Short mmCIF file of N, CA and C in Angstrom, two decimals:
data_model
loop_
_atom_site.label_atom_id
_atom_site.label_comp_id
_atom_site.label_asym_id
_atom_site.label_seq_id
_atom_site.Cartn_x
_atom_site.Cartn_y
_atom_site.Cartn_z
N MET Q 25 -1.85 3.31 59.48
CA MET Q 25 -1.71 3.24 57.76
C MET Q 25 -2.98 2.89 57.60
N THR Q 26 -3.83 3.55 57.04
CA THR Q 26 -4.90 3.41 56.14
C THR Q 26 -5.25 2.02 54.71
N GLU Q 27 -5.93 1.16 55.52
CA GLU Q 27 -5.99 0.32 53.97
C GLU Q 27 -6.80 1.09 52.96
N ARG Q 28 -6.48 0.97 51.71
CA ARG Q 28 -7.19 1.54 50.53
C ARG Q 28 -7.43 0.75 49.56
N ILE Q 29 -8.51 0.30 48.72
CA ILE Q 29 -9.10 0.02 48.02
C ILE Q 29 -8.52 0.30 46.87
N ILE Q 30 -7.40 -1.23 45.87
CA ILE Q 30 -7.56 -0.89 44.67
C ILE Q 30 -8.14 -0.98 43.46
N PRO Q 31 -8.62 -0.34 42.45
CA PRO Q 31 -9.35 -0.64 41.66
C PRO Q 31 -9.11 -1.93 40.98
N LYS Q 32 -10.17 -2.95 40.55
CA LYS Q 32 -9.40 -3.48 39.71
C LYS Q 32 -9.15 -3.32 38.39
N ARG Q 33 -8.39 -3.47 37.43
CA ARG Q 33 -8.49 -2.91 35.97
C ARG Q 33 -9.87 -3.59 35.11
N ARG Q 34 -10.35 -2.69 34.68
CA ARG Q 34 -11.54 -2.38 33.63
C ARG Q 34 -11.74 -3.66 32.24
N ARG Q 35 -12.76 -4.71 32.98
CA ARG Q 35 -12.38 -5.70 31.92
C ARG Q 35 -13.50 -5.15 30.71
N GLY Q 36 -13.03 -5.92 29.11
CA GLY Q 36 -14.36 -5.26 27.97
C GLY Q 36 -14.09 -4.37 27.68
N GLY Q 37 -12.75 -3.47 27.98
CA GLY Q 37 -12.81 -2.17 27.41
C GLY Q 37 -12.30 -2.34 26.06
N ARG Q 38 -12.46 -1.34 25.34
CA ARG Q 38 -11.88 -0.91 24.02
C ARG Q 38 -10.36 -0.81 23.89
N ARG Q 39 -9.60 -2.86 23.24
CA ARG Q 39 -8.40 -2.49 22.37
C ARG Q 39 -7.94 -2.00 21.98
N HIS Q 40 -6.54 -2.01 21.86
CA HIS Q 40 -5.88 -1.62 20.56
C HIS Q 40 -5.50 -2.71 19.89
N LYS Q 41 -5.62 -2.03 18.28
CA LYS Q 41 -5.51 -3.34 17.81
C LYS Q 41 -4.24 -2.74 17.06
N ARG Q 42 -3.12 -3.48 16.76
CA ARG Q 42 -1.94 -3.34 15.53
C ARG Q 42 -2.45 -3.08 14.43
N VAL Q 43 -2.22 -2.12 13.85
CA VAL Q 43 -2.46 -2.45 12.71
C VAL Q 43 -1.25 -2.11 11.74
N ARG Q 44 -1.11 -3.31 10.88
CA ARG Q 44 0.67 -3.43 10.21
C ARG Q 44 0.45 -2.49 9.04
N ILE Q 45 1.27 -1.89 8.41
CA ILE Q 45 1.48 -0.82 7.37
C ILE Q 45 2.26 -1.51 6.15
N TYR Q 46 1.92 -1.25 4.95
CA TYR Q 46 2.92 -2.38 3.80
C TYR Q 46 3.21 -0.86 3.21
N ASP Q 47 4.58 -0.85 3.09
CA ASP Q 47 5.00 0.46 1.86
C ASP Q 47 5.46 -0.01 0.61
N THR Q 48 5.53 0.47 -0.05
CA THR Q 48 6.29 -0.04 -1.63
C THR Q 48 6.63 -1.46 -1.79
N GLN Q 49 7.45 -0.83 -1.13
CA GLN Q 49 8.70 -2.52 -0.53
C GLN Q 49 8.06 -3.23 -0.10
N ALA Q 50 7.11 -3.61 0.48
CA ALA Q 50 6.56 -4.89 0.95
C ALA Q 50 5.26 -5.08 0.14
N LEU Q 51 4.42 -4.40 -0.06
CA LEU Q 51 3.75 -4.65 -1.55
C LEU Q 51 4.22 -5.21 -2.44
N MET Q 52 5.65 -5.05 -2.94
CA MET Q 52 6.28 -5.92 -4.32
C MET Q 52 6.55 -6.84 -3.77
N GLU Q 53 7.36 -7.14 -2.55
CA GLU Q 53 7.32 -8.63 -1.99
C GLU Q 53 6.21 -9.23 -1.59
N LEU Q 54 5.22 -8.75 -1.26
CA LEU Q 54 3.94 -9.30 -1.18
C LEU Q 54 2.85 -9.95 -2.42
N PHE Q 55 3.13 -9.05 -3.74
CA PHE Q 55 2.49 -9.29 -4.96
C PHE Q 55 3.91 -10.59 -6.13
N GLU Q 56 4.59 -10.27 -4.99
CA GLU Q 56 5.94 -11.16 -6.11
C GLU Q 56 6.07 -10.64 -7.62
N THR Q 57 6.63 -8.91 -6.95
CA THR Q 57 6.57 -8.46 -8.36
C THR Q 57 7.63 -7.41 -8.26
N ASP Q 58 8.22 -6.87 -8.76
CA ASP Q 58 9.62 -6.04 -9.09
C ASP Q 58 8.38 -4.31 -9.57
N ASP Q 59 7.46 -4.53 -10.38
CA ASP Q 59 7.48 -3.36 -10.98
C ASP Q 59 6.35 -2.76 -10.11
N GLU Q 60 6.49 -1.62 -9.72
CA GLU Q 60 5.31 -0.84 -9.37
C GLU Q 60 4.21 -0.69 -9.96
N GLU Q 61 3.62 -0.28 -11.56
CA GLU Q 61 2.83 0.03 -11.71
C GLU Q 61 1.44 -1.84 -11.63
N GLU Q 62 2.46 -2.72 -11.65
CA GLU Q 62 1.83 -4.04 -11.63
C GLU Q 62 1.46 -4.09 -9.97
N VAL Q 63 1.90 -3.40 -8.81
CA VAL Q 63 1.54 -3.38 -7.46
C VAL Q 63 -0.31 -2.45 -7.83
N ARG Q 64 0.08 -1.57 -8.53
CA ARG Q 64 -0.67 -0.15 -8.35
C ARG Q 64 -2.31 -0.93 -8.74
N ARG Q 65 -1.21 -1.55 -10.05
CA ARG Q 65 -2.66 -2.47 -10.85
C ARG Q 65 -3.78 -3.72 -9.56
N GLU Q 66 -2.79 -3.77 -9.55
CA GLU Q 66 -3.37 -5.62 -8.30
C GLU Q 66 -4.28 -4.45 -6.86
N LEU Q 67 -3.82 -3.65 -6.71
CA LEU Q 67 -4.44 -2.78 -5.50
C LEU Q 67 -5.80 -1.74 -5.99
N ALA Q 68 -5.49 -1.69 -7.19
CA ALA Q 68 -6.97 -1.06 -7.68
C ALA Q 68 -7.89 -2.06 -8.15
N ARG Q 69 -7.18 -3.74 -8.55
CA ARG Q 69 -8.11 -4.70 -8.86
C ARG Q 69 -9.37 -5.19 -7.50
N ARG Q 70 -8.21 -5.11 -6.12
CA ARG Q 70 -9.07 -5.01 -5.11
C ARG Q 70 -10.01 -3.96 -4.59
N GLY Q 71 -9.71 -3.15 -5.08
CA GLY Q 71 -10.44 -1.75 -4.93
C GLY Q 71 -10.04 -1.16 -3.44
N VAL Q 72 -8.98 -0.87 -3.41
CA VAL Q 72 -7.82 -0.13 -2.55
C VAL Q 72 -6.95 0.98 -2.85
N THR Q 73 -7.12 2.36 -2.19
CA THR Q 73 -6.17 3.01 -2.63
C THR Q 73 -5.78 3.58 -1.86
N PRO Q 74 -4.16 3.23 -2.25
CA PRO Q 74 -3.14 3.86 -1.32
C PRO Q 74 -2.63 5.08 -0.53
N TYR Q 75 -2.34 5.22 0.58
CA TYR Q 75 -1.92 6.76 0.73
C TYR Q 75 -0.50 6.68 0.51
N GLU Q 76 -0.44 7.52 -0.43
CA GLU Q 76 0.93 8.53 -0.74
C GLU Q 76 1.55 9.58 -0.76
N SER Q 77 3.08 9.02 0.29
CA SER Q 77 3.72 10.34 0.59
C SER Q 77 5.04 9.95 0.26
N ALA Q 78 5.78 11.45 0.05
CA ALA Q 78 6.93 11.24 -0.95
C ALA Q 78 7.49 10.14 -1.48
N GLY Q 79 6.53 10.04 -1.99
CA GLY Q 79 6.82 8.92 -3.82
C GLY Q 79 6.54 7.60 -3.20
N ARG Q 80 6.32 7.17 -2.57
CA ARG Q 80 5.67 6.23 -1.46
C ARG Q 80 4.37 5.61 -1.19
N MET Q 81 3.92 4.04 -1.33
CA MET Q 81 2.53 3.77 -1.45
C MET Q 81 2.37 3.36 0.34
N PHE Q 82 0.96 3.34 0.66
CA PHE Q 82 1.23 2.92 2.08
C PHE Q 82 0.10 2.40 1.72
N VAL Q 83 -0.32 1.33 2.44
CA VAL Q 83 -1.77 0.60 3.06
C VAL Q 83 -1.48 -0.47 4.02
N SER Q 84 -2.22 -0.31 4.77
CA SER Q 84 -2.68 -0.60 6.44
C SER Q 84 -3.16 -2.45 5.75
N ASP Q 85 -2.99 -3.36 6.49
CA ASP Q 85 -3.29 -4.66 5.98
C ASP Q 85 -4.62 -5.12 6.18
N SER Q 86 -5.88 -4.17 7.19
CA SER Q 86 -7.12 -4.53 7.13
C SER Q 86 -7.88 -4.33 5.42
N GLU Q 87 -6.92 -3.31 4.80
CA GLU Q 87 -7.49 -3.16 3.47
C GLU Q 87 -6.88 -4.07 2.23
N LEU Q 88 -6.56 -4.98 2.84
CA LEU Q 88 -6.11 -6.10 1.73
C LEU Q 88 -6.43 -6.83 1.98
N ARG Q 89 -7.64 -7.02 3.19
CA ARG Q 89 -8.17 -8.87 3.09
C ARG Q 89 -9.05 -8.78 2.35
#
């Protein structure tokens, strides 16, 4: 049987970051309100444009920082 050299895993490569996505309900909980318009105003104040699909808003956590 021949000996094979198993290459070590590359170090320092790009790592995949997990991105948390907030939907409308999570944003309402985060901003402690039940009003969707108030959530929109808060996002606008922060300069964040939410992605909208099927009547719901979505924002990544990196945009909220």
